[in-house]
Short mmCIF file of C-alpha atoms in Angstrom, two decimals:
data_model
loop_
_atom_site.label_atom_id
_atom_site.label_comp_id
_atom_site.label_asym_id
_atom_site.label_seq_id
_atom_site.Cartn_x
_atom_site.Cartn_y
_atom_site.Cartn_z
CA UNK R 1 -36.62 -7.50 114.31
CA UNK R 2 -34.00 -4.91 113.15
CA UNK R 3 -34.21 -3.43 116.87
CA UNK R 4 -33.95 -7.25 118.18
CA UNK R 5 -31.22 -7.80 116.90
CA UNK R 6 -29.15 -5.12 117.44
CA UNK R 7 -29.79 -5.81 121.59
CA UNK R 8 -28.73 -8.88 120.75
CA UNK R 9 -25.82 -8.58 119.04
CA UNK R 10 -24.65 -5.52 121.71
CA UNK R 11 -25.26 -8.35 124.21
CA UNK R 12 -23.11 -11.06 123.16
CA UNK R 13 -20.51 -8.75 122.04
CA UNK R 14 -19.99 -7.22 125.48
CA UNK R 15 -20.84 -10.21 127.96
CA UNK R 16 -20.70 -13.99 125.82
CA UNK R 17 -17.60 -12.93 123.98
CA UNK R 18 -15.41 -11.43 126.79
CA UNK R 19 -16.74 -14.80 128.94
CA UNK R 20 -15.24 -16.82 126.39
CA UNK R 21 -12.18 -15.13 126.22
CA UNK R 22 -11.61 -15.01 129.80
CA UNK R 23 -12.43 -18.61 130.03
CA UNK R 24 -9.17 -18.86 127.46
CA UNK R 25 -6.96 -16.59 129.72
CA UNK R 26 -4.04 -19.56 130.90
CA UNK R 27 -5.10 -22.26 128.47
CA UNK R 28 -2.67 -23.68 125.43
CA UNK R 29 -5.17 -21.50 122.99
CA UNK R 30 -4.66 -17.96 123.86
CA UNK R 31 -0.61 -18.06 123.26
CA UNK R 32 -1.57 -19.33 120.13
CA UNK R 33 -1.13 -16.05 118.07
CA UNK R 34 -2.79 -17.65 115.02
CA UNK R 35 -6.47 -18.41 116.83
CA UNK R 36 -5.94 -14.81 118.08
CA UNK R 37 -5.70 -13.83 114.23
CA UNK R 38 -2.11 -12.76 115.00
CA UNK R 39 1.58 -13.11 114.42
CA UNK R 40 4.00 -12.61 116.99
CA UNK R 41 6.61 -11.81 114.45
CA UNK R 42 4.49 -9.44 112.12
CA UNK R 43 5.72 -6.00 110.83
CA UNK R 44 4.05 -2.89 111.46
CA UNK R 45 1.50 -1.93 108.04
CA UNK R 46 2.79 0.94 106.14
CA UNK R 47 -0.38 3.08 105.83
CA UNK R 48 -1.73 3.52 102.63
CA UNK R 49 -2.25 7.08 101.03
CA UNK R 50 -5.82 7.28 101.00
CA UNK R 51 -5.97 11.03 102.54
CA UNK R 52 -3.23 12.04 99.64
CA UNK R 53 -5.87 10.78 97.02
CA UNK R 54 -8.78 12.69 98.42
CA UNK R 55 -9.53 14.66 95.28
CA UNK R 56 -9.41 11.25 93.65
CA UNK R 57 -12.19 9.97 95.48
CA UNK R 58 -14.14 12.82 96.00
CA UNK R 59 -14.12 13.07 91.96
CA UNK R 60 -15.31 9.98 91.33
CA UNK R 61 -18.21 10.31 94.36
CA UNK R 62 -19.08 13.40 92.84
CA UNK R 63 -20.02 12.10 89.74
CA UNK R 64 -21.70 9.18 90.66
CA UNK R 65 -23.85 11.35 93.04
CA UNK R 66 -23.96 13.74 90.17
CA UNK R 67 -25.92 11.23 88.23
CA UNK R 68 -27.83 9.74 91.02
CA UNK R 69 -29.06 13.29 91.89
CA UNK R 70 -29.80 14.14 87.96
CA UNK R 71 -32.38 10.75 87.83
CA UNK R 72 -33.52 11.72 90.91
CA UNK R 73 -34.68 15.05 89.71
CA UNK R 74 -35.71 13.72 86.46
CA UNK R 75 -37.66 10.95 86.74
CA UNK R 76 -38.40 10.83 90.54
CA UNK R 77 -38.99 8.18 92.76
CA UNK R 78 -41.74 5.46 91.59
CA UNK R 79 -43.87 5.51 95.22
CA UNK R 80 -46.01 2.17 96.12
CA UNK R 81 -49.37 2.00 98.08
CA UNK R 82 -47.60 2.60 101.24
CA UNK R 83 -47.37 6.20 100.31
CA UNK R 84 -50.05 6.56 97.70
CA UNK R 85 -52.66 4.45 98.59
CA UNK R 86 -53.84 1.46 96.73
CA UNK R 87 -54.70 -1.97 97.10
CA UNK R 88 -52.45 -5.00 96.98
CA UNK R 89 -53.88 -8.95 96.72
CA UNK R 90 -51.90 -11.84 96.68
CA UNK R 91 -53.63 -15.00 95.28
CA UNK R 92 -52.95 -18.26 95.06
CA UNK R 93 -55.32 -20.89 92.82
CA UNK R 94 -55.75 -24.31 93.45
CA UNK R 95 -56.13 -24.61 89.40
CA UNK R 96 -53.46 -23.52 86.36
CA UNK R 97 -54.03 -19.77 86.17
CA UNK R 98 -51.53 -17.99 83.51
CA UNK R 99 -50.62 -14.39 84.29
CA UNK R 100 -52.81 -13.23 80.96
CA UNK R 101 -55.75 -14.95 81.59
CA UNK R 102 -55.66 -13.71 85.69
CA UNK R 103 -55.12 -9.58 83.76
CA UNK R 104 -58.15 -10.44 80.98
CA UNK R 105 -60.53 -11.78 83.94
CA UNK R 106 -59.42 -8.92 85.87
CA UNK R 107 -60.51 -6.12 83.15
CA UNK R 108 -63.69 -7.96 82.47
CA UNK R 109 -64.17 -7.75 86.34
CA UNK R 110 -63.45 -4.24 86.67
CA UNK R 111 -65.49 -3.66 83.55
CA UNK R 112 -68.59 -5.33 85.27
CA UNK R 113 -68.41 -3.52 88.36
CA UNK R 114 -68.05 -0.16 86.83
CA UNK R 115 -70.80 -0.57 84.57
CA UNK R 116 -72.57 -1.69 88.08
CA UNK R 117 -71.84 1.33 89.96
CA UNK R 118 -72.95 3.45 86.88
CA UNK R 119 -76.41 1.99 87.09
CA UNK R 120 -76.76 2.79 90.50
CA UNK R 121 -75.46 6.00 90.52
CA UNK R 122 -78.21 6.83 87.96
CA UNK R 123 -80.97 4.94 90.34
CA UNK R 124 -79.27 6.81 93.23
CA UNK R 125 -79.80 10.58 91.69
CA UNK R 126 -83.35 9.62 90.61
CA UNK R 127 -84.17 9.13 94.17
CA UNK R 128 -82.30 12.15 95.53
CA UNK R 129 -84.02 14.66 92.72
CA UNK R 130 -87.27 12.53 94.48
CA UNK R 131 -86.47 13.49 97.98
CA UNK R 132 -84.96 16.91 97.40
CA UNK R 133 -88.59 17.66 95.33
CA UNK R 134 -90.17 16.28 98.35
CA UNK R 135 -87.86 18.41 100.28
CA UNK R 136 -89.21 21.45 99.01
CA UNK R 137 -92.56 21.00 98.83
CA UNK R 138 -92.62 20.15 102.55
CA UNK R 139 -90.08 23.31 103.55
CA UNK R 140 -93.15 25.73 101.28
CA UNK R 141 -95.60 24.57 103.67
CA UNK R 142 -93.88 24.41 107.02
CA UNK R 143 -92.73 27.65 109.35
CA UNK R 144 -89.69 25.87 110.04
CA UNK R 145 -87.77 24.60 106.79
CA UNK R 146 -86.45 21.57 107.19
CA UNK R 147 -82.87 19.71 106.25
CA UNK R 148 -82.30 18.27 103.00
CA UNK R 149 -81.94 14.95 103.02
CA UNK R 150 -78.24 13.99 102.81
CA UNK R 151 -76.76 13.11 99.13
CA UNK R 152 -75.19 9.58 98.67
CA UNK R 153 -72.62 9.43 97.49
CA UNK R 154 -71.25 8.33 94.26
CA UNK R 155 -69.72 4.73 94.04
CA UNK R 156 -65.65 4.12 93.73
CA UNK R 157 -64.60 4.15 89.74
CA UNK R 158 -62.75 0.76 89.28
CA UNK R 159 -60.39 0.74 86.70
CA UNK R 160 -58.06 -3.29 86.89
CA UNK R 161 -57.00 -3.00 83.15
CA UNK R 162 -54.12 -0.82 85.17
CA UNK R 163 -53.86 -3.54 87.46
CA UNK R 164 -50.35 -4.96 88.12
CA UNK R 165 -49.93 -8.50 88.00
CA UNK R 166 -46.76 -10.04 89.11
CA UNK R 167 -45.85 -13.82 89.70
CA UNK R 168 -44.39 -14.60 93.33
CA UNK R 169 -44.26 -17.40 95.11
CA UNK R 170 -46.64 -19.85 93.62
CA UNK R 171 -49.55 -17.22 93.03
CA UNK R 172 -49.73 -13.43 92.08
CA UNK R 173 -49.46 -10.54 93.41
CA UNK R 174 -52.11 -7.92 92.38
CA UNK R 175 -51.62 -4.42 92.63
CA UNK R 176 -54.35 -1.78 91.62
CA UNK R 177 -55.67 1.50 93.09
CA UNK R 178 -57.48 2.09 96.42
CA UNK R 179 -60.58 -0.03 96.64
CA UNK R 180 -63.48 -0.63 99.18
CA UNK R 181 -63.50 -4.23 101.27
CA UNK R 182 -67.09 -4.52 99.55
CA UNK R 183 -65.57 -4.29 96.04
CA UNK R 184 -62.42 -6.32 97.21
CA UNK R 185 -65.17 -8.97 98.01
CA UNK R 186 -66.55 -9.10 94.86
CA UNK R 187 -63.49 -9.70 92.96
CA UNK R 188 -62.63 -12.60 94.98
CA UNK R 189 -66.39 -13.81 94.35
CA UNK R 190 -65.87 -13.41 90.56
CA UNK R 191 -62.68 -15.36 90.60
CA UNK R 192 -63.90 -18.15 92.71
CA UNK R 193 -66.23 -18.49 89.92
CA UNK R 194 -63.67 -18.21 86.98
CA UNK R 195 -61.06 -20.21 88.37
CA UNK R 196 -62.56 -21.89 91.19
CA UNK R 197 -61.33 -22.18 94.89
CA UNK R 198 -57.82 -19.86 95.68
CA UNK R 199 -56.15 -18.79 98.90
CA UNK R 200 -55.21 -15.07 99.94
CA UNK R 201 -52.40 -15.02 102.15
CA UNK R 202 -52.74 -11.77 102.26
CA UNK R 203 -54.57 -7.78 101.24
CA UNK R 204 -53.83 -4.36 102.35
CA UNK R 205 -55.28 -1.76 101.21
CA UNK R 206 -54.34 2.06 101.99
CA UNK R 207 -56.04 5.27 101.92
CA UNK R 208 -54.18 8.34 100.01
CA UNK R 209 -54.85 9.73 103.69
CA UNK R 210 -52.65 7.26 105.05
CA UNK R 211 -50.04 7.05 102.07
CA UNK R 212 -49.13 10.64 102.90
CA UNK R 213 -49.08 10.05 106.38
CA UNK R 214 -46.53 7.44 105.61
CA UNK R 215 -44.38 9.69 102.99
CA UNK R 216 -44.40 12.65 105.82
CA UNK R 217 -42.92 9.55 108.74
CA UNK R 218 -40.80 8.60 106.43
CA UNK R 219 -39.51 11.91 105.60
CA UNK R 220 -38.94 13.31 109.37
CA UNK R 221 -37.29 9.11 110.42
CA UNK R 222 -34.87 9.89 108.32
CA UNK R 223 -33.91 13.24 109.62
CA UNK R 224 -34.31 12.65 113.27
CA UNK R 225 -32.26 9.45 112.27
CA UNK R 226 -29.49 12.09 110.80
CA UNK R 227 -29.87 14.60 113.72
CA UNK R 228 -29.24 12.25 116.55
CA UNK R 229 -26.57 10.53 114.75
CA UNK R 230 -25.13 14.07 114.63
CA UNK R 231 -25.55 14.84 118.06
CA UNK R 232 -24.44 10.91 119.55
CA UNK R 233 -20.70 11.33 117.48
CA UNK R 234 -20.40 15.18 118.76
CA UNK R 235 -21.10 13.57 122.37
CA UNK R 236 -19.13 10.12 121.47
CA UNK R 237 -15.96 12.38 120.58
CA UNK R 238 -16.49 15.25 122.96
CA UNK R 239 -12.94 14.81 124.52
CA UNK R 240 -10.97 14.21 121.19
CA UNK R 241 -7.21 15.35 121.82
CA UNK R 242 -5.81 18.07 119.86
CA UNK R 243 -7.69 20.58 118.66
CA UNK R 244 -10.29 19.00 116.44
CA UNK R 245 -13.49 20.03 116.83
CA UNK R 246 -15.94 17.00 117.76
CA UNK R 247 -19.07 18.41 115.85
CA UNK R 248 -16.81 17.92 112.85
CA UNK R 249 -16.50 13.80 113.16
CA UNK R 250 -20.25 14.31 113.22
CA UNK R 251 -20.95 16.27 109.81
CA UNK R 252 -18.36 14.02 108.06
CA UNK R 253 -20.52 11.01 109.48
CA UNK R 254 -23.19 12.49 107.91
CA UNK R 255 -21.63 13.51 104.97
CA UNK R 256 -20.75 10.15 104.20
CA UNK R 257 -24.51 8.88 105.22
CA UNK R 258 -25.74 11.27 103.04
CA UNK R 259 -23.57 9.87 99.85
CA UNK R 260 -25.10 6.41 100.42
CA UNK R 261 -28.74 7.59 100.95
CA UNK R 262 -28.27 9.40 97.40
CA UNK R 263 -26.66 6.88 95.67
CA UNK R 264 -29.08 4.21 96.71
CA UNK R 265 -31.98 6.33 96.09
CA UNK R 266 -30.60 7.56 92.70
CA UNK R 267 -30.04 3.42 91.58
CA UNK R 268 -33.75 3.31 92.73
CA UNK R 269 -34.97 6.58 90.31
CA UNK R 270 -33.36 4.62 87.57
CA UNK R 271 -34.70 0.89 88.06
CA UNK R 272 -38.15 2.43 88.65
CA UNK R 273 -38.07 4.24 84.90
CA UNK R 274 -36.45 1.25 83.77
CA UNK R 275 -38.22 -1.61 85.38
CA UNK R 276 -41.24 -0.25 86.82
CA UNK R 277 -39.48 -0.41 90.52
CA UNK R 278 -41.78 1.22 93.38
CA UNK R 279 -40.72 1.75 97.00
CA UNK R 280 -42.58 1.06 99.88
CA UNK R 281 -42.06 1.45 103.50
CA UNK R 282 -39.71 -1.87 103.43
CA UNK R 283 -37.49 0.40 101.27
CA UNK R 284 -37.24 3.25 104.13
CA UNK R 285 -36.57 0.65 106.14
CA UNK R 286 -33.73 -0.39 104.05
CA UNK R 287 -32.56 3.45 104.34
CA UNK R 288 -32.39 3.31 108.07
CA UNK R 289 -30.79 0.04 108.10
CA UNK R 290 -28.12 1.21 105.73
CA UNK R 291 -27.48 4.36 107.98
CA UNK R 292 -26.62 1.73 110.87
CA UNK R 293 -24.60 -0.22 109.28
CA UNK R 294 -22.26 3.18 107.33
CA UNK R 295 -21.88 5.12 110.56
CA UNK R 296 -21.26 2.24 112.63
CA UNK R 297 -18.56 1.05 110.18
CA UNK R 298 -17.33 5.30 110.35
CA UNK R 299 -17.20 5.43 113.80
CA UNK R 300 -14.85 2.23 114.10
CA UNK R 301 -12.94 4.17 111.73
CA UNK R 302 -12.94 7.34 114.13
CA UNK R 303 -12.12 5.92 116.81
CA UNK R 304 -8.93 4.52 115.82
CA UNK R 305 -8.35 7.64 114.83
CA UNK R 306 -8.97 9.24 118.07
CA UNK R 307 -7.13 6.71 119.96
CA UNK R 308 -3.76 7.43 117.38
CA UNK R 309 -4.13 11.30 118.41
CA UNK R 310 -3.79 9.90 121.66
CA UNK R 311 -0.65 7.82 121.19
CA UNK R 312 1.42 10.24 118.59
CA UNK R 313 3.49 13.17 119.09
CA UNK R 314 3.01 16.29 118.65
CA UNK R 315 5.09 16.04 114.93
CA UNK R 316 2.75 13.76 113.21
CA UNK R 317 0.36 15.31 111.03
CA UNK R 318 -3.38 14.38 111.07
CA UNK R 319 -3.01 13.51 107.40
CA UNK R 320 -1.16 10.82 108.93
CA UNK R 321 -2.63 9.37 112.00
CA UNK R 322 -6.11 9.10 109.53
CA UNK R 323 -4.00 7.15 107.28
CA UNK R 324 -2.71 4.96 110.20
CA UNK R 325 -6.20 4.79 111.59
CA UNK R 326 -7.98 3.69 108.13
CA UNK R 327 -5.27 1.44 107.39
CA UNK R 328 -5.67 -0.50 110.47
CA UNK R 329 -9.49 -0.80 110.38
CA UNK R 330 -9.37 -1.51 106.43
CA UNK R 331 -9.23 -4.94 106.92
CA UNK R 332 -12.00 -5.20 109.94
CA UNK R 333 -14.19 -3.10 107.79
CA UNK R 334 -14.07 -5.41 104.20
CA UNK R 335 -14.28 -8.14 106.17
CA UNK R 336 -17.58 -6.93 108.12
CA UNK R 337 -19.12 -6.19 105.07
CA UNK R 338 -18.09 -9.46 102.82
CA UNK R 339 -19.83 -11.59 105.70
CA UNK R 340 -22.73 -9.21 105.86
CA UNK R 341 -22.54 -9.55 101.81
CA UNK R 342 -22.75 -13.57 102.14
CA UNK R 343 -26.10 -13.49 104.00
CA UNK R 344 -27.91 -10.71 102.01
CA UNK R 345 -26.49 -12.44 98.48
CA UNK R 346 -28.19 -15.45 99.83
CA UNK R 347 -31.62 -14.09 100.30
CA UNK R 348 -31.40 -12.33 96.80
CA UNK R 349 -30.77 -15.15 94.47
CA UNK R 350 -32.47 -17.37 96.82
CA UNK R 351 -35.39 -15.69 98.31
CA UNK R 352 -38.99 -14.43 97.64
CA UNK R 353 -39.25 -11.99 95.12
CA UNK R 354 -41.48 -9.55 97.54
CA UNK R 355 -38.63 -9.01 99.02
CA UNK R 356 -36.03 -9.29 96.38
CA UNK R 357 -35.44 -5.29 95.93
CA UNK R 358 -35.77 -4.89 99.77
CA UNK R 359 -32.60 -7.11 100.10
CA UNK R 360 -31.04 -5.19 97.04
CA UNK R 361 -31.37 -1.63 98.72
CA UNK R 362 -29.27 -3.16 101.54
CA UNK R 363 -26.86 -5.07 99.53
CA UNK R 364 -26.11 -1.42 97.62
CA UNK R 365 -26.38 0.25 100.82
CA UNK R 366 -23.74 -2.32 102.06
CA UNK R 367 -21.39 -1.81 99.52
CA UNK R 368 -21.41 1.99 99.25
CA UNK R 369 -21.31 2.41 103.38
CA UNK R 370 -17.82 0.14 103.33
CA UNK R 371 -16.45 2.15 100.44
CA UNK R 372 -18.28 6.13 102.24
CA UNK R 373 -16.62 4.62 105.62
CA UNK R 374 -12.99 4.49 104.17
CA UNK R 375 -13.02 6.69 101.26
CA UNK R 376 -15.50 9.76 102.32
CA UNK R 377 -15.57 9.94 106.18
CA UNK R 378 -12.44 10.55 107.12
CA UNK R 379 -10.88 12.28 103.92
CA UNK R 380 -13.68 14.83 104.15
CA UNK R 381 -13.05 15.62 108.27
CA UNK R 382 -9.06 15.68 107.22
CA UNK R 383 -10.11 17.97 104.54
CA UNK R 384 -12.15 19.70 106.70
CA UNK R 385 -9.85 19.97 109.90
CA UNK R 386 -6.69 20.80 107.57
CA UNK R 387 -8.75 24.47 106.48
CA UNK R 388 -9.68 25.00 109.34
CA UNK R 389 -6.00 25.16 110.37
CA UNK R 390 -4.75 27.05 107.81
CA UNK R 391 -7.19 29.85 108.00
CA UNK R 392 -6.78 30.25 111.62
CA UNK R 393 -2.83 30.89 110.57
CA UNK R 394 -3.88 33.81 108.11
#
């Protein structure tokens, strides 16, 4: 969907939109300035110092990555089934089920099965001492010894007093350790009998196999994500006028990525100690989403810059086109984000709560990519270009 809609929107930004505004060329609407979002008599901005206040920003970054970095390192990230395995089970009942009685019916479940599985471990290793005597007895009178017979093996420990059991959309949402289709069966048998008929929209259960599978993909889509965001602004840029380097506007990119990927993850350390948060792959998903957005809002940013290089002389310092540049794609860039902010607000106090902390890792990620775009981006290539400069002089 993500994918989707990016085609789209690259579609109707580069063919609908320039139809309709050819279709204005010669009509009473495009000399009005105001429909245009213009005024015929309005003043030139004076920039604001945002590359003069670098250490400001950069200070107060630092310490809120500080922190997010500390929690991250301290209490780690809460992981879900996606990357540890587990089951998940969501239930509706035709009947009044409370919460409590749904986590007692589960433990007495769990209980039952367990004490199950014990018995027929027990009848299981009487008949393998059997066959493995039998075994033996055979292999003493044979030339040729034969195979022991193969060991079955032990049945899966159920344990649903650790069972989470959260409310969501007019049922519950069960999550517990990995467990077999045959004992998932047998739950669903033992509630149709405590609470009568219920619905499951829907179970997935994953192997630990699987949930580090999914931590490892994870792990290398968000690099190759970084690398060829890296490597797309160094070839974006390649012919940038004066002499700044173009692998430099791709670092700061990524400089600035990395800020929001910490900060988001660090808010996500915290709510998990706090509130029990896990992540799942919806939440990497939020990560690459967020990495869109910031270095799409960055490279806007850039090239206004680059464009500026083109148009000034030779006496203007780059502390000041960046100014020029940022202040003219301030307003394009809080705007963006405030109508981005209106949908994603929308689905958070409005929608379902499976994917209430989905929306809030992009609604952070939002946020923190406007503010990375403007205030960490370009100060840090600025920073970056202006040292560069002076230690070529020495």
């Amino acid at each position: 969907n993500l994918a989707a809609g990016i085609l789209v929107s690259m579609f109707t930004a580069i063919t609908i939109t320039k139809t309709f505004l050819k279709t204005l060329v010669g009509t009473s609407f495009a000399k009005n300035y105001f429909l245009l979002g213009a005024k015929p008599e309005k003043k030139e901005r004076k920039p604001f110092k945002i590359i003069e206040n670098t250490k400001l920003w950069f200070a107060f970054s630092g310490v809120v990555i500080a922190v997010c970095v500390v929690a991250v390192l301290s209490f780690g990230l809460k992981l879900g089934i996606d990357f540890t395995g587990g089951t998940l089970m969501q239930i509706k009942f035709e009947n009044e089920v409370t919460r409590e009685e749904l986590k007692a019916t589960l433990e007495e479940i769990g209980a039952n099965i367990s004490e199950k599985n014990t018995d027929t471990e027990v009848e299981a290793g009487i008949i393998q001492t059997a066959h493995a005597q039998e075994a033996q007895e055979v292999e003493a009178t044979m030339e040729n010894p034969v195979t022991q017979p193969e060991i079955i093996p032990a049945s899966e420990e159920i344990d649903l007093s650790s069972a989470q059991v959260i409310w969501s959309d007019g049922g519950y949402i069960i999550k517990t350790k990995y467990m077999s289709n045959e004992t998932h069966d047998e739950i669903i048998r033992r509630l149709k009998e405590k609470f009568g008929e219920l619905e499951e929209p829907r179970f997935t259960t994953v192997g630990p196999t699987v949930g580090e599978t999914m931590k490892y993909k994870a792990t290398l889509a968000l690099i190759i994500a970084l690398a060829a965001i890296v490597l797309y602004i160094a070839f974006a840029f390649r012919k940038i006028p004066r002499n700044v380097s173009p692998w430099r506007f791709g670092i700061s990119a990524i400089i600035a990525l990395t800020h929001d990927v910490l900060f988001v993850i660090g808010v996500y350390a915290i709510l998990g100690v706090v509130l029990g948060v896990e992540i799942d792959a919806l939440f990497i998903t939020a990560l690459l989403t967020i990495l869109g957005f910031s270095v799409h809002d960055t490279i806007v940013v850039f090239d206004r810059l680059r464009e500026n290089l083109k148009n000034m002389g030779r006496e203007t310092t780059f502390t000041d086109v960046a100014n020029q540049a940022l202040t003219q794609t301030m307003a394009r860039s809080i705007n963006t984000s405030i109508s981005t902010l209106f949908t994603l607000l929308a689905l958070l106090l409005l929608g379902s709560i499976s994917i209430f902390y989905f929306v809030l890792a992009l609604v952070l990620g939002t946020i923190v990519g406007t503010y990375s775009s403007i205030f960490i981006a370009s100060p840090v290539l600025v920073w970056w270009n202006t040292r560069a400069e002076k230690q070529k002089e020495h």
